GROMACS .gro file of C-alpha atoms in nm:
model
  263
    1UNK     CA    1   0.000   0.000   0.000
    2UNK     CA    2   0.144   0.354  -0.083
    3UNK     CA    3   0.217   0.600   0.172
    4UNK     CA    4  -0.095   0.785   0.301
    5UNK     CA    5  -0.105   1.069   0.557
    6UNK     CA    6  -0.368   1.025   0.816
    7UNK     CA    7  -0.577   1.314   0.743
    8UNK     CA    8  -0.626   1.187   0.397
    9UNK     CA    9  -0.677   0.839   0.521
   10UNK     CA   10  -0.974   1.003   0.751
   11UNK     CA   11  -1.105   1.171   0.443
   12UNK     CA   12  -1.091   0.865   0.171
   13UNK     CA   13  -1.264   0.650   0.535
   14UNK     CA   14  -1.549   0.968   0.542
   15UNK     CA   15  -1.608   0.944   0.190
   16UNK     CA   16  -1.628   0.588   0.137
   17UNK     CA   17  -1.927   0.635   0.382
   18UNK     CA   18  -2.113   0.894   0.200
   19UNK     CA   19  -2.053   0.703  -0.114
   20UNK     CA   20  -2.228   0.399   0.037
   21UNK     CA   21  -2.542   0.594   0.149
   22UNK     CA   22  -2.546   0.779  -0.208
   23UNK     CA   23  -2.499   0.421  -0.344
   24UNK     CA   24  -2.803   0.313  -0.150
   25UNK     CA   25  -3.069   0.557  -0.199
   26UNK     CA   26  -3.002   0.659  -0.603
   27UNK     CA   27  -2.709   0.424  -0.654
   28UNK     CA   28  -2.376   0.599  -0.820
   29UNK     CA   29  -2.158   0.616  -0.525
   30UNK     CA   30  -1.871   0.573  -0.722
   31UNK     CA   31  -1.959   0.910  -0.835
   32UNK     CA   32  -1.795   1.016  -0.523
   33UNK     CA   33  -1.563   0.714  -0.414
   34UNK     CA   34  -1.357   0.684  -0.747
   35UNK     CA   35  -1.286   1.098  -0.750
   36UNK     CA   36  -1.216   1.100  -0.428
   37UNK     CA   37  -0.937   0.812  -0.474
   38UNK     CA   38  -0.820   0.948  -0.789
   39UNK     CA   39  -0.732   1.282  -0.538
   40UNK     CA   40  -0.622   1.125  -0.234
   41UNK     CA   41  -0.358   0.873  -0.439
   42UNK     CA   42  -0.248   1.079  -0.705
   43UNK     CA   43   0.062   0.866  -0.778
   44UNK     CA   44  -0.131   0.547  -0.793
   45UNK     CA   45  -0.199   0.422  -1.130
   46UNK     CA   46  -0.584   0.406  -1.242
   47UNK     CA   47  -0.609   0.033  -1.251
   48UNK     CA   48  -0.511   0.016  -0.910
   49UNK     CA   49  -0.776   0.284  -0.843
   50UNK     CA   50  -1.025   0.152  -0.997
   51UNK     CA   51  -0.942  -0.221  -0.830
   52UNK     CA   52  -0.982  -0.057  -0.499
   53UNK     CA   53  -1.256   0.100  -0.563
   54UNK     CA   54  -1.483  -0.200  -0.630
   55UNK     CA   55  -1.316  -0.384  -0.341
   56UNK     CA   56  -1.466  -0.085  -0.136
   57UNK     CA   57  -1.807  -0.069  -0.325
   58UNK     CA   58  -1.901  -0.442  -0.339
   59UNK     CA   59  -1.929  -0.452   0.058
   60UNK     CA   60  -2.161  -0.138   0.116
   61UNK     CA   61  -2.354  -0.264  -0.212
   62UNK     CA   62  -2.412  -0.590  -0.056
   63UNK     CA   63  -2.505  -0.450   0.293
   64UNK     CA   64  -2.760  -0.277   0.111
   65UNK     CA   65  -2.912  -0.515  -0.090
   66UNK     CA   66  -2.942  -0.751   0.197
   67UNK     CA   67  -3.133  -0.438   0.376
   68UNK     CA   68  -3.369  -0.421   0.064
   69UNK     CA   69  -3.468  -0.761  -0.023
   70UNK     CA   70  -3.557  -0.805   0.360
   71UNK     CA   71  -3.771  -0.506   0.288
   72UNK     CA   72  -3.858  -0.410  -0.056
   73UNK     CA   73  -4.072  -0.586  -0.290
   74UNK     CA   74  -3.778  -0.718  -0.487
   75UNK     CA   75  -3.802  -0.983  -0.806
   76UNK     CA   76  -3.503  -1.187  -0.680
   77UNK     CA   77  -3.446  -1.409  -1.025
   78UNK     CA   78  -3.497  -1.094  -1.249
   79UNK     CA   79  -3.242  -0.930  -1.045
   80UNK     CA   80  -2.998  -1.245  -1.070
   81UNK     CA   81  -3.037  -1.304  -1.432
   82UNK     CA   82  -2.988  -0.967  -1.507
   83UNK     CA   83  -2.676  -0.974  -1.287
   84UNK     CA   84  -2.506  -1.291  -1.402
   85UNK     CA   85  -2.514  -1.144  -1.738
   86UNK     CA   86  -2.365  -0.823  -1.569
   87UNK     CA   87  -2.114  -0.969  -1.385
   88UNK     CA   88  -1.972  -1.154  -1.761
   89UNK     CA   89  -2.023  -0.762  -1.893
   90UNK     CA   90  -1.803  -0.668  -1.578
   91UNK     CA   91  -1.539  -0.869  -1.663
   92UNK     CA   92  -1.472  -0.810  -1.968
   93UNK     CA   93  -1.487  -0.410  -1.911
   94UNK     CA   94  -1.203  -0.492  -1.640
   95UNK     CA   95  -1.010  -0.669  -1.856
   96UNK     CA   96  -0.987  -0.356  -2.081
   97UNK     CA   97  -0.958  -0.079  -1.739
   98UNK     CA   98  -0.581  -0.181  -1.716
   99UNK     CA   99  -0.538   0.043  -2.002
  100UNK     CA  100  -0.726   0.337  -1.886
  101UNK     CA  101  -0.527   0.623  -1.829
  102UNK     CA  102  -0.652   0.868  -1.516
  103UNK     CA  103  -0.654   1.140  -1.715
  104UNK     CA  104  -0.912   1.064  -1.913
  105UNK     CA  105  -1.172   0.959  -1.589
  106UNK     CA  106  -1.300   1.291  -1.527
  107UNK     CA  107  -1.420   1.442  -1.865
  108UNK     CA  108  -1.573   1.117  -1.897
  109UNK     CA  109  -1.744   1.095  -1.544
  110UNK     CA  110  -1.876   1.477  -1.627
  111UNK     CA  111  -2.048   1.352  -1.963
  112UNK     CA  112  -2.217   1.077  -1.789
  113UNK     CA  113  -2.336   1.258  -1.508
  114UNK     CA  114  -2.448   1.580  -1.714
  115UNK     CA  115  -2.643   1.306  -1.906
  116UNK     CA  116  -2.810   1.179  -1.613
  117UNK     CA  117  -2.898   1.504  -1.489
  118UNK     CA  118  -3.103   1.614  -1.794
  119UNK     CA  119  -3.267   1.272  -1.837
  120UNK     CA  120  -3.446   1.305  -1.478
  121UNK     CA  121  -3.511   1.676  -1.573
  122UNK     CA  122  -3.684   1.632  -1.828
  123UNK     CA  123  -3.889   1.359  -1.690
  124UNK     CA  124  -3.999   1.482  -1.369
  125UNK     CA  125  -4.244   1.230  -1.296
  126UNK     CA  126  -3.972   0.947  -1.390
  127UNK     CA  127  -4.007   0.648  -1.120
  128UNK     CA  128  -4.238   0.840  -0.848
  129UNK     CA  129  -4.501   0.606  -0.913
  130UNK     CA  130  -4.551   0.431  -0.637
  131UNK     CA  131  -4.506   0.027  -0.641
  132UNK     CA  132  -4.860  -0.160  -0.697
  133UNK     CA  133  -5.039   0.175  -0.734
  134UNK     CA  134  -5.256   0.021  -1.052
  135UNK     CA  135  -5.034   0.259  -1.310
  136UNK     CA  136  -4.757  -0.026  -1.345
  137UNK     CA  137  -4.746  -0.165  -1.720
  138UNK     CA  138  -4.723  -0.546  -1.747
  139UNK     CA  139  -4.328  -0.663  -1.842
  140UNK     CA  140  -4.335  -0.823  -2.148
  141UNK     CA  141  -4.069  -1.115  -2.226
  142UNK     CA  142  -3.915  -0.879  -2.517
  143UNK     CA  143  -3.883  -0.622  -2.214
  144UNK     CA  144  -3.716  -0.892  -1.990
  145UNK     CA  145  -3.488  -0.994  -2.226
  146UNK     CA  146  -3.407  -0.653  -2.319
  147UNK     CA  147  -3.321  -0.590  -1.991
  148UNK     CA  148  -3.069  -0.934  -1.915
  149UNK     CA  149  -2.885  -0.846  -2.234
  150UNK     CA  150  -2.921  -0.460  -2.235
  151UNK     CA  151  -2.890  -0.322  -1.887
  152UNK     CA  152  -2.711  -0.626  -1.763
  153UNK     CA  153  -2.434  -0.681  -2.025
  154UNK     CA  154  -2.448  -0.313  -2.158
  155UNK     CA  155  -2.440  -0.172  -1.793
  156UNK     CA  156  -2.237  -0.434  -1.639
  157UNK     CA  157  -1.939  -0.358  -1.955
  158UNK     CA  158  -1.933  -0.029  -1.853
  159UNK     CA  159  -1.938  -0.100  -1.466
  160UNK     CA  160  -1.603  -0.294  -1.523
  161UNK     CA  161  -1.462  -0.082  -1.720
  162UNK     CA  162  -1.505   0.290  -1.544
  163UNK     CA  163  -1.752   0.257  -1.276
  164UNK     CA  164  -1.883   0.564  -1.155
  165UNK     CA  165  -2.250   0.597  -1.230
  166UNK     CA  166  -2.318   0.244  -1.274
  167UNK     CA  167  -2.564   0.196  -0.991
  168UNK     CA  168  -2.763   0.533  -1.115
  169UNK     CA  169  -2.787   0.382  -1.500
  170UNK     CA  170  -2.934   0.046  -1.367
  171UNK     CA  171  -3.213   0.225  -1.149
  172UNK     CA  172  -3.293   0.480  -1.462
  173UNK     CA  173  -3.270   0.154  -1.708
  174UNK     CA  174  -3.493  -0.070  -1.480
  175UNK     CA  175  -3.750   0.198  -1.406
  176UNK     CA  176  -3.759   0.218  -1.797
  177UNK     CA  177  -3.721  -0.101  -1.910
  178UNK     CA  178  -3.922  -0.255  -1.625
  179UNK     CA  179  -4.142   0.018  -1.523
  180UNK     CA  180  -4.056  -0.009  -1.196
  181UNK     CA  181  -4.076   0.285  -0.883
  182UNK     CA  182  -3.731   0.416  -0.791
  183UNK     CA  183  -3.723   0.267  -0.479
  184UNK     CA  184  -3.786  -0.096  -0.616
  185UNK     CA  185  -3.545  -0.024  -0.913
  186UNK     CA  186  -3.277   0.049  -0.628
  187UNK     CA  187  -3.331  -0.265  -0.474
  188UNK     CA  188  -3.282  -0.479  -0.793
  189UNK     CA  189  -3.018  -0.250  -0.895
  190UNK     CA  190  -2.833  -0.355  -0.591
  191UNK     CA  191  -2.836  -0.696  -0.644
  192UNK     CA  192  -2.718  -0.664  -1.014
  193UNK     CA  193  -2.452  -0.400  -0.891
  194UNK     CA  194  -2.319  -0.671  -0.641
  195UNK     CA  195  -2.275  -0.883  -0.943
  196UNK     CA  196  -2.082  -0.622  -1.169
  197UNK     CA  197  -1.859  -0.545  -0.824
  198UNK     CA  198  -1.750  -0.874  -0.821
  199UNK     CA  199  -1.717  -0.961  -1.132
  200UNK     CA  200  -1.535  -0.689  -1.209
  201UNK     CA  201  -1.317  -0.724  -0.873
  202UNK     CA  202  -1.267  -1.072  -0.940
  203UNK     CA  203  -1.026  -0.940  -1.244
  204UNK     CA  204  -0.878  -0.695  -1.055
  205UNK     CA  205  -0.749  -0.876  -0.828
  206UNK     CA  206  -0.644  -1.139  -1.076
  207UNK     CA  207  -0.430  -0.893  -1.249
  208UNK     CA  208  -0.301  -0.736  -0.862
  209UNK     CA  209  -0.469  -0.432  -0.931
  210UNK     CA  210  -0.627  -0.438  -0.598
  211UNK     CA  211  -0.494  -0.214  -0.264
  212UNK     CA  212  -0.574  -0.471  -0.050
  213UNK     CA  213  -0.564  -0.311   0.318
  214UNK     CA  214  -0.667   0.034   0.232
  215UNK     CA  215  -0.992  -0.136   0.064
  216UNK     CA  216  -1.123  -0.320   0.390
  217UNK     CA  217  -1.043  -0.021   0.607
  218UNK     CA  218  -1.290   0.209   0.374
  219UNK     CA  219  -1.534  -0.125   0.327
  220UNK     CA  220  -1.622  -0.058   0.691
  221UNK     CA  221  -1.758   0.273   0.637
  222UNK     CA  222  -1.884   0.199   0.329
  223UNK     CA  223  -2.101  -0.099   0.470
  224UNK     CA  224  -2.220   0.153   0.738
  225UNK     CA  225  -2.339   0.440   0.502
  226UNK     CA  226  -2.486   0.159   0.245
  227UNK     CA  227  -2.692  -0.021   0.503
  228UNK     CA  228  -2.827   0.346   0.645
  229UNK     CA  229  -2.906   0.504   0.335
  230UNK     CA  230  -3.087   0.145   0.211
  231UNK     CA  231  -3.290   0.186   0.469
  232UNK     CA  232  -3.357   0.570   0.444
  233UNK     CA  233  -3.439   0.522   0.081
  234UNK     CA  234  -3.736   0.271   0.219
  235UNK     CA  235  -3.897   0.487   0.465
  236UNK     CA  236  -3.899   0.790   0.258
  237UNK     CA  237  -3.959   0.694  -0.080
  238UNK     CA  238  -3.944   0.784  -0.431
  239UNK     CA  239  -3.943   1.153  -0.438
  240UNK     CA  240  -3.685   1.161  -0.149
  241UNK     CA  241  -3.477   0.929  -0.387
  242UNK     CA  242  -3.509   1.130  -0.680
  243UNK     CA  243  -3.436   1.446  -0.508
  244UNK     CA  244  -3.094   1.309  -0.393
  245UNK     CA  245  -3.013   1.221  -0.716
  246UNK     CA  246  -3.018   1.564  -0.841
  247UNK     CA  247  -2.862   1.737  -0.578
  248UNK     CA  248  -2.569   1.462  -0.597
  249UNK     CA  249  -2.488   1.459  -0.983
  250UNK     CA  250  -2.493   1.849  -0.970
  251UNK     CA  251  -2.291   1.826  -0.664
  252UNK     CA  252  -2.023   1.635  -0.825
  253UNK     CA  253  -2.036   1.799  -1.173
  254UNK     CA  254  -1.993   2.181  -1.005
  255UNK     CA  255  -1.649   1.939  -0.844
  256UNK     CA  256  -1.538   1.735  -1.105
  257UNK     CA  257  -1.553   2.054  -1.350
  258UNK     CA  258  -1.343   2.259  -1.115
  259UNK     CA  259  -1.115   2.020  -1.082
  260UNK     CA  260  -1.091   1.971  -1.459
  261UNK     CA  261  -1.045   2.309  -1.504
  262UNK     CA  262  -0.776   2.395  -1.219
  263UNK     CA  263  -0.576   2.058  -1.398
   0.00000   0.00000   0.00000
């Protein structure tokens, strides 16, 4: 493990926290984890970065999706299938990462998250249906497939191969592809993210990519802020959800754009 000071140790811990509770309530915490490892380790190379970083997220996703399934009206096998086919996605995006550079991480971070941002704009009433309220359409199997190979393979690809967003695209893809609430597409997004984590990790650490100790120190808080936030997203519901969204992806654009800019 490289040389870390302690206040930035305290800081990566802190944010690895916040990142699971974003993670759990609109998913995306990576949004947050990965920039704030690309600033803390600015020496490291961005494979290693992006190893650690899914050794980190996979334990707060998991708390949380344990926290929704209890809770949450999830489709368990949907979820699955649409993850296995994620976690193959996964793995093949980490097989490519090794050649990412780090400078080119946060123009493409700002595109994504810009995108996001305008999608819920202009569909304000995107997700806030509430679960079982009689508006739900019925899931065809062209819809279910769409969403194994699409979201699963498409998302998962992309999940191994950058990262941050990853658990935002699978809620806005399942509440579109499934037409499901936000607060049940976070719960199956979970699951399927816990899939693309490990897949992805599972090639990370294959190639060594992985900061081993500085990963389970920041799982800790991670697991903390994922399991709180999972179960803030279920008491407060859709509109809470997709008012966090917003305020995080502007959050981190009005960031990631300084940053970019000061570089």
């Amino acid at each position: 493990m490289p040389e870390i000071t302690l206040t930035t140790l305290v800081l990566l811990c802190l944010a690895a926290a916040a990142a699971g509770w974003i993670d759990a309530v609109v998913g995306g915490g990576g949004l947050l984890l990965l920039p704030a490892l690309l600033l803390g380790l600015p020496h490291v190379p961005a494979a290693h970065i992006l190893g650690t970083n899914k050794a980190v997220a996979i334990v707060g996703t998991s708390g949380a999706a344990v926290t929704y399934v209890r809770k949450a009206p999830v489709q368990v096998g949907t979820a699955v299938r649409i993850g296995l086919m994620a976690l193959a996605g996964s793995m093949t995006g980490a097989f490519f990462a090794a050649g990412i550079s780090s400078d080119v991480l946060r123009p493409v971070i700002m595109v994504v998250l810009l995108a996001v941002a305008a999608f819920v704009m202009l569909r304000p009433s995107f997700g806030t249906a509430a679960a079982g309220d009689g508006t739900d359409r019925k899931v065809t199997r062209a819809r279910a497939v769409t969403a194994i190979v699409l979201v699963g393979g498409g998302i998962g690809f992309y999940d191994g191969l950058f990262g941050p967003g990853t658990g935002t695209f699978l809620v806005l893809a399942l509440t579109a592809v499934l037409h499901l609430d936000l607060v049940t597409a976070s719960a199956t997004a979970k699951i399927v993210n816990v899939c693309t984590n490990g897949g992805a990790l599972a090639m990370f650490a294959y190639q060594g990519t992985v900061l081993w100790q500085l990963a389970a120190l920041m799982a800790v808080f991670n697991l903390a802020g994922g399991m709180f936030g999972a179960r803030m997203a279920l008491r407060k519901g859709s509109d809470f959800v997709r008012g966090v969204l917003l305020v995080v992806v502007f959050s981190l654009v009005a960031k990631l754009g300084f940053d970019q800019w000061t570089a």
